[in-house]
Amino acid sequence: MTERPLVYDLTLEDWERWVETQGEPRYRALQIWEGLYRHLWSHPEQFSHLPKALRRRLDEAFVFSHLTPVKVRHSRDGETEKTLFHLPDGSAVETVRMRYVRRRTLCISTQAGCAMGCVFCATGKLGLLRNLSPGEIVEQVLYYARRLRETGDRVTNIVLMGMGEPLHNYEATMQALGILNHPQGFRLGARRITLSTVGLVPRIRQLAREGKQYNLAVSLHAADDDLRTALIPVARRYPLRELFAACQEYFQRTKRRITFEWTMIRDVNDGLEQAEKLVRWIKEFGLLAHVNLIPLNPVPGYAGQPSPRTRLEAFAAYLEEHGIPCTVRVRRGIDIQAGCGQLAGERLQEGGRPLVGTG
Ligand code: SAH
Ligand code: SF4
């Protein structure tokens, strides 16, 4: 692995310190930052507004990319594209681009693999390989921002629902989101950024105190501790009562509506008794909430099946009747295995052979 830092790993303050060590005025830092995040430049030669010597130093001291696209999949309708990237140390992460009316949403990864071990998740089966650096999180966005720009388009939303548990890589995730949200950085509004978590209670409380307007999505999947723990091993440490209390703090401090994600698994967590319990929790804690029902994307190594339409609709209807808005997420991109961790998981099943080229 290269010793030189990745350019996207530096905050604006880091750049200010660096230009100073180069004997350059402070405003050069902002110029570099603008080159990276406004102009989306990816090579030191493009920084034509910098003195030649500084440009050369940039080239010598940093690398401009850690992500090598090795595999691309398109959904049949062309609305979803997924890329598997290799990192310099050989680990892999994936990023998904979804197109929906005017939205261009990127689903990005925060870790290679994941330590949380949810039984139905392909990423969970990999275990945690490593945390991504802030720059490696940011570069996934820049990769697609550059691609979209070629057709006059841009990234409108980001969801942290790719591989990994963002709150288990807290510092790097916060730094990456800081760059993406920065008014002089990538300039994507906090309300257009959604962080999805399996429910790490202390970190949700910490996030609530960051003073940011990020959307919070909590992967719930069950409304009683026994069932939840069976699906999400880490839930043993965070009983639902504590989780809902943390969500309440998030809601009270940010005034942002919370999304609860619910992967619908046939005859496991799709019964009305679960819907009833969920309504009770949401009411008890006075949350403004929205529920996202997602039919399970079948994964090798887990026998569960997606809920049939009738059960999905009955569950959704119950929530709606009790005043809780809910969406049944269309299974977009399912034909390209756009489910969490599935492309990288596939690589393991192929015996770890390197995958080159696209499709
Ligand atoms: N670690 C975070 C974010 C990444 S997972 C989290 O768990 O929230 C993003 C979402 O995909 C989560 O809601 C997760 O439960 C869901 N998911 C994982 N595997 C899935 C599968 N096989 N089918 C449907 N949803 C799945
Ligand atoms: Fe990790 Fe999220 Fe997958 Fe659970 S669902 S294993 S937390 S990536």
Coordinates of C-alpha atoms and ligand atoms in Angstrom, one line a residue:
M1 CA 0.0 0.0 0.0
T2 CA 1.2 3.5 -0.9
E3 CA 2.7 5.6 1.9
R4 CA 1.5 8.9 0.4
P5 CA -1.8 10.2 1.7
L6 CA -4.9 10.3 -0.4
V7 CA -5.9 13.9 -1.2
Y8 CA -9.5 13.4 0.0
D9 CA -8.3 12.4 3.4
L10 CA -7.4 16.0 4.3
T11 CA -9.8 18.5 5.8
L12 CA -9.6 22.2 4.8
E13 CA -7.6 22.8 8.0
D14 CA -5.2 20.0 7.1
W15 CA -4.6 21.7 3.7
E16 CA -4.0 25.0 5.4
R17 CA -1.3 23.5 7.5
W18 CA 0.2 21.7 4.5
V19 CA 0.4 24.8 2.2
E20 CA 2.1 26.6 5.1
T21 CA 4.8 24.0 5.2
Q22 CA 5.3 24.6 1.5
G23 CA 5.8 28.3 2.2
E24 CA 2.6 29.2 0.4
P25 CA -0.2 31.5 1.5
R26 CA -3.2 30.1 3.2
Y27 CA -5.6 30.8 0.4
R28 CA -3.9 28.1 -1.7
A29 CA -5.6 25.6 0.6
L30 CA -9.0 26.8 -0.6
Q31 CA -7.8 26.7 -4.2
I32 CA -6.8 23.1 -3.8
W33 CA -10.1 22.3 -2.1
E34 CA -12.0 24.0 -4.9
G35 CA -10.1 22.1 -7.5
L36 CA -11.0 18.8 -5.8
Y37 CA -14.7 19.4 -4.9
R38 CA -16.0 22.0 -7.2
H39 CA -14.1 21.3 -10.4
L40 CA -13.9 17.6 -9.5
W41 CA -10.3 17.4 -10.7
S42 CA -8.6 14.1 -10.4
H43 CA -5.0 14.8 -11.5
P44 CA -2.4 17.3 -10.2
E45 CA -1.8 18.7 -13.7
Q46 CA -5.4 20.0 -13.8
F47 CA -4.6 22.5 -11.0
S48 CA -3.6 25.1 -13.4
H49 CA -4.5 27.9 -11.0
L50 CA -1.6 26.8 -8.7
P51 CA 2.1 27.7 -9.2
K52 CA 3.9 25.0 -11.1
A53 CA 6.1 24.2 -8.1
L54 CA 3.1 23.6 -5.8
R55 CA 1.5 21.5 -8.4
R56 CA 4.6 19.3 -8.6
R57 CA 4.6 19.0 -4.8
L58 CA 1.0 17.9 -4.8
D59 CA 1.9 15.2 -7.2
E60 CA 5.0 14.1 -5.2
A61 CA 3.3 14.2 -1.8
F62 CA -0.2 12.7 -2.4
V63 CA -2.1 10.2 -4.4
F64 CA -5.3 11.1 -6.1
S65 CA -7.1 7.8 -6.1
H66 CA -7.5 4.7 -4.0
L67 CA -10.4 3.2 -5.9
T68 CA -10.0 1.0 -9.0
P69 CA -13.3 0.0 -10.6
V70 CA -13.1 -3.7 -11.3
K71 CA -16.7 -4.7 -12.0
V72 CA -19.8 -2.8 -13.1
R73 CA -23.4 -4.0 -13.3
H74 CA -26.4 -2.3 -14.8
S75 CA -30.0 -3.1 -13.9
R76 CA -32.1 -4.1 -16.9
D77 CA -34.0 -0.9 -16.8
G78 CA -30.7 1.1 -16.8
E79 CA -31.8 3.0 -13.7
T80 CA -29.3 1.5 -11.3
E81 CA -25.6 0.9 -11.7
K82 CA -23.3 -0.7 -9.2
T83 CA -19.5 -0.6 -9.2
L84 CA -17.2 -2.9 -7.3
F85 CA -13.9 -1.0 -6.5
H86 CA -10.6 -2.5 -5.4
L87 CA -8.6 -0.6 -2.8
P88 CA -4.8 -0.6 -2.8
D89 CA -4.6 -3.3 -0.2
G90 CA -6.8 -5.7 -2.3
S91 CA -10.0 -5.3 -0.2
A92 CA -13.1 -4.3 -2.1
V93 CA -16.1 -2.0 -1.7
E94 CA -19.1 -1.2 -3.7
T95 CA -21.1 1.9 -4.6
V96 CA -24.5 2.0 -6.2
R97 CA -26.0 4.8 -8.3
M98 CA -29.7 5.0 -8.5
R99 CA -31.8 7.3 -10.8
Y100 CA -35.3 8.2 -9.7
V101 CA -37.1 11.0 -11.5
R102 CA -34.9 14.0 -10.7
R103 CA -32.9 12.3 -8.0
R104 CA -29.5 10.9 -8.5
T105 CA -28.8 9.0 -5.3
L106 CA -25.5 7.3 -4.4
C107 CA -25.4 4.4 -2.0
I108 CA -21.9 4.4 -0.6
S109 CA -19.8 2.1 1.7
T110 CA -18.1 3.0 4.9
Q111 CA -16.2 -0.2 5.6
A112 CA -14.9 -3.2 3.6
G113 CA -17.1 -5.9 5.1
C114 CA -18.9 -5.4 8.4
A115 CA -18.5 -6.7 12.0
M116 CA -22.2 -6.6 12.9
G117 CA -23.1 -10.0 11.5
C118 CA -26.7 -9.5 10.6
V119 CA -27.9 -13.0 9.6
F120 CA -29.5 -11.9 6.3
C121 CA -26.7 -9.6 5.0
A122 CA -24.1 -10.5 2.5
T123 CA -21.7 -7.9 3.9
G124 CA -22.2 -9.3 7.4
K125 CA -21.0 -12.7 6.1
L126 CA -17.6 -11.2 5.1
G127 CA -16.8 -10.0 8.6
L128 CA -15.0 -6.7 9.0
L129 CA -12.0 -6.5 6.6
R130 CA -11.2 -2.9 7.4
N131 CA -12.5 0.6 7.9
L132 CA -12.4 2.9 5.0
S133 CA -10.5 6.2 5.4
P134 CA -12.5 9.5 5.1
G135 CA -11.0 10.0 1.6
E136 CA -12.0 6.5 0.5
I137 CA -15.6 7.3 1.4
V138 CA -15.5 10.7 -0.3
E139 CA -13.8 9.3 -3.5
Q140 CA -16.9 7.0 -4.1
V141 CA -19.0 10.1 -4.4
L142 CA -16.4 11.9 -6.6
Y143 CA -16.2 9.0 -8.9
Y144 CA -19.9 9.1 -9.7
A145 CA -20.1 12.9 -9.6
R146 CA -17.5 13.0 -12.4
R147 CA -19.4 10.4 -14.4
L148 CA -22.7 12.2 -13.9
R149 CA -21.2 15.5 -14.9
E150 CA -20.3 14.1 -18.4
T151 CA -24.1 14.0 -19.1
G152 CA -24.8 17.4 -17.4
D153 CA -26.0 15.7 -14.3
R154 CA -25.1 15.7 -10.6
V155 CA -25.4 13.9 -7.4
T156 CA -28.5 15.0 -5.5
N157 CA -28.6 12.5 -2.5
I158 CA -26.3 10.3 -0.7
V159 CA -27.2 7.3 1.5
L160 CA -24.8 5.4 3.7
M161 CA -26.4 2.1 3.0
G162 CA -23.6 0.3 1.1
M163 CA -21.1 -2.0 2.9
G164 CA -20.4 -1.5 6.5
E165 CA -21.8 0.1 9.6
P166 CA -21.1 3.9 9.4
L167 CA -21.3 4.4 13.1
H168 CA -18.8 1.7 13.7
N169 CA -16.3 3.8 11.6
Y170 CA -17.6 7.0 13.3
E171 CA -14.7 9.4 13.0
A172 CA -13.9 8.7 9.3
T173 CA -17.6 8.8 8.4
M174 CA -18.0 12.2 10.1
Q175 CA -15.0 13.6 8.4
A176 CA -16.2 12.3 5.0
L177 CA -19.6 13.8 5.5
G178 CA -18.1 17.0 6.7
I179 CA -16.2 17.3 3.4
L180 CA -19.3 16.4 1.3
N181 CA -21.5 18.8 3.2
H182 CA -18.9 21.6 3.5
P183 CA -20.1 24.9 1.9
Q184 CA -16.7 25.2 0.3
G185 CA -16.3 21.5 -0.3
F186 CA -18.7 19.3 -2.2
R187 CA -21.6 21.4 -1.0
L188 CA -24.3 18.7 -0.6
G189 CA -26.9 19.8 1.9
A190 CA -27.0 17.7 5.1
R191 CA -30.7 17.0 4.5
R192 CA -29.7 15.2 1.4
I193 CA -27.5 12.9 3.3
T194 CA -28.9 9.8 5.0
L195 CA -26.9 7.7 7.5
S196 CA -28.2 4.2 8.0
T197 CA -27.3 2.4 11.2
V198 CA -27.9 -1.0 12.8
G199 CA -28.5 0.9 16.0
L200 CA -25.3 1.6 18.0
V201 CA -26.9 3.6 20.8
P202 CA -24.0 5.6 22.2
R203 CA -23.0 6.6 18.6
I204 CA -26.6 7.7 17.8
R205 CA -26.5 10.0 20.8
Q206 CA -23.1 11.3 19.8
L207 CA -24.4 12.0 16.3
A208 CA -27.4 13.8 17.7
R209 CA -25.0 16.2 19.3
E210 CA -23.0 17.0 16.2
G211 CA -25.3 19.8 15.3
K212 CA -25.9 18.4 11.8
Q213 CA -29.1 17.9 10.0
Y214 CA -28.3 14.5 8.5
N215 CA -31.2 12.1 8.1
L216 CA -31.0 9.1 10.3
A217 CA -32.3 5.7 9.2
V218 CA -32.3 2.9 11.8
S219 CA -32.4 -0.7 10.7
L220 CA -35.0 -2.1 13.1
H221 CA -36.3 -5.3 11.4
A222 CA -38.1 -6.4 14.6
A223 CA -40.0 -4.7 17.4
D224 CA -39.1 -7.1 20.3
D225 CA -35.7 -7.8 21.6
D226 CA -35.8 -11.6 21.2
L227 CA -36.5 -11.5 17.5
R228 CA -34.3 -8.5 16.9
T229 CA -31.3 -10.2 18.6
A230 CA -31.9 -13.4 16.5
L231 CA -31.5 -11.3 13.3
I232 CA -28.9 -8.7 14.5
P233 CA -26.5 -10.2 17.0
V234 CA -25.2 -6.8 18.1
A235 CA -28.7 -5.9 19.2
R236 CA -28.0 -7.9 22.4
R237 CA -26.0 -4.9 23.6
Y238 CA -28.7 -2.4 22.8
P239 CA -32.2 -3.3 23.9
L240 CA -35.0 -1.6 22.0
R241 CA -35.9 0.6 24.9
E242 CA -32.5 2.2 24.8
L243 CA -32.5 2.3 21.1
F244 CA -35.8 4.2 21.0
A245 CA -34.6 6.6 23.7
A246 CA -31.6 7.4 21.6
C247 CA -33.8 7.9 18.5
Q248 CA -35.9 10.2 20.6
E249 CA -32.8 12.3 21.5
Y250 CA -31.9 12.4 17.8
F251 CA -35.4 13.6 16.9
Q252 CA -35.6 16.2 19.7
R253 CA -32.2 17.7 18.9
T254 CA -32.3 17.7 15.1
K255 CA -36.1 17.8 14.5
R256 CA -35.5 15.4 11.7
R257 CA -38.0 12.7 11.0
I258 CA -36.5 9.3 11.6
T259 CA -36.7 6.4 9.1
F260 CA -37.0 2.9 10.4
E261 CA -35.9 0.2 7.9
W262 CA -37.5 -3.1 8.0
T263 CA -36.3 -6.0 5.9
M264 CA -39.4 -8.1 5.3
I265 CA -38.7 -11.8 5.8
R266 CA -41.5 -14.2 5.1
D267 CA -43.1 -15.6 8.3
V268 CA -40.2 -14.2 10.4
N269 CA -40.8 -10.6 11.0
D270 CA -43.7 -9.7 8.7
G271 CA -46.7 -10.5 11.0
L272 CA -49.1 -8.0 12.3
E273 CA -48.1 -8.6 15.9
Q274 CA -44.7 -7.0 14.9
A275 CA -46.5 -4.1 13.3
E276 CA -48.5 -3.6 16.4
K277 CA -45.5 -3.5 18.7
L278 CA -43.7 -1.1 16.3
V279 CA -46.6 1.3 16.5
R280 CA -46.5 1.1 20.3
W281 CA -42.8 2.0 20.4
I282 CA -43.1 4.9 18.0
K283 CA -46.1 6.3 20.0
E284 CA -44.5 5.8 23.4
F285 CA -41.4 7.8 22.4
G286 CA -43.4 10.4 20.5
L287 CA -41.3 10.1 17.4
L288 CA -42.0 11.5 14.0
A289 CA -41.1 8.5 12.0
H290 CA -41.4 6.9 8.6
V291 CA -41.1 3.2 8.0
N292 CA -39.4 1.7 5.0
L293 CA -40.4 -1.9 4.2
I294 CA -37.9 -3.7 2.1
P295 CA -38.6 -7.3 0.9
L296 CA -35.6 -9.4 1.7
N297 CA -33.1 -9.8 -1.1
P298 CA -32.3 -13.5 -0.8
V299 CA -28.6 -14.2 0.0
P300 CA -26.6 -17.4 -0.1
G301 CA -26.1 -18.8 3.4
Y302 CA -29.5 -17.6 4.7
A303 CA -32.6 -19.6 4.2
G304 CA -35.1 -16.7 4.6
Q305 CA -37.4 -15.6 1.8
P306 CA -38.9 -12.3 0.9
S307 CA -42.3 -11.6 2.2
P308 CA -45.1 -12.1 -0.3
R309 CA -46.9 -9.0 -1.5
T310 CA -50.0 -9.7 0.5
R311 CA -48.1 -9.7 3.8
L312 CA -46.2 -6.6 2.8
E313 CA -49.4 -4.8 2.0
A314 CA -51.1 -5.9 5.2
F315 CA -48.1 -4.7 7.3
A316 CA -48.0 -1.4 5.5
A317 CA -51.8 -0.9 5.8
Y318 CA -51.6 -1.5 9.6
L319 CA -48.9 1.1 10.0
E320 CA -50.8 3.6 7.8
E321 CA -54.0 3.1 9.7
H322 CA -52.2 4.0 12.9
G323 CA -50.8 7.2 11.5
I324 CA -47.3 6.0 10.6
P325 CA -46.3 6.8 7.0
C326 CA -44.6 3.9 5.3
T327 CA -43.2 3.0 2.0
V328 CA -42.8 -0.4 0.4
R329 CA -39.5 0.0 -1.3
V330 CA -39.5 -1.2 -4.8
R331 CA -36.9 -3.9 -5.4
R332 CA -34.9 -1.8 -7.7
G333 CA -31.6 -3.1 -9.0
I334 CA -32.4 -6.6 -7.7
D335 CA -31.3 -8.1 -11.0
I336 CA -27.8 -6.7 -10.5
Q337 CA -27.6 -7.7 -6.9
A338 CA -27.7 -4.2 -5.6
G339 CA -28.4 -5.5 -2.2
C340 CA -25.9 -4.6 0.5
G341 CA -22.6 -6.3 0.0
Q342 CA -23.8 -8.7 -2.6
L343 CA -21.3 -7.9 -5.4
A344 CA -18.3 -8.2 -3.1
G345 CA -19.8 -11.4 -1.5
E346 CA -20.1 -12.8 -4.9
R347 CA -16.4 -12.4 -5.4
L348 CA -15.8 -14.6 -2.4
Q349 CA -18.1 -17.3 -3.8
E350 CA -16.1 -17.3 -7.0
G351 CA -13.2 -18.4 -4.9
G352 CA -11.6 -15.0 -4.6
R353 CA -10.4 -15.0 -8.2
P354 CA -9.7 -11.4 -9.3
L355 CA -12.5 -10.0 -11.4
V356 CA -11.5 -7.8 -14.2
G357 CA -13.5 -6.0 -16.8
T358 CA -17.2 -5.2 -16.6
G359 CA -20.4 -7.1 -16.4
Ligands
SAH1 N1 -24.9 -1.1 8.3 C1 -26.0 -0.2 8.1 C2 -26.0 0.3 6.7 C3 -25.7 -0.7 5.6 S1 -27.0 -1.9 5.3 C4 -27.3 -0.8 8.5 O1 -27.4 -2.0 8.7 O2 -28.3 0.0 8.5 C5 -28.3 -1.0 4.5 C6 -29.6 -1.7 4.7 O3 -29.7 -2.9 3.9 C7 -30.0 -2.1 6.1 O4 -31.3 -1.7 6.4 C8 -29.9 -3.6 6.0 O5 -30.7 -4.2 7.0 C9 -30.4 -3.9 4.6 N2 -30.1 -5.2 4.1 C10 -28.9 -5.9 4.3 N3 -29.0 -7.1 3.7 C11 -30.2 -7.2 3.1 C12 -30.9 -8.1 2.3 N4 -30.4 -9.3 2.0 N5 -32.1 -7.8 1.8 C13 -32.7 -6.6 2.1 N6 -32.1 -5.7 2.9 C14 -30.9 -5.9 3.4
SF4_2 FE1 -23.5 -4.7 8.7 FE2 -25.7 -3.3 8.0 FE3 -25.1 -5.7 6.9 FE4 -25.9 -5.6 9.5 S1 -27.1 -5.0 7.7 S2 -24.1 -6.8 8.7 S3 -24.9 -3.7 10.1 S4 -23.9 -3.8 6.7

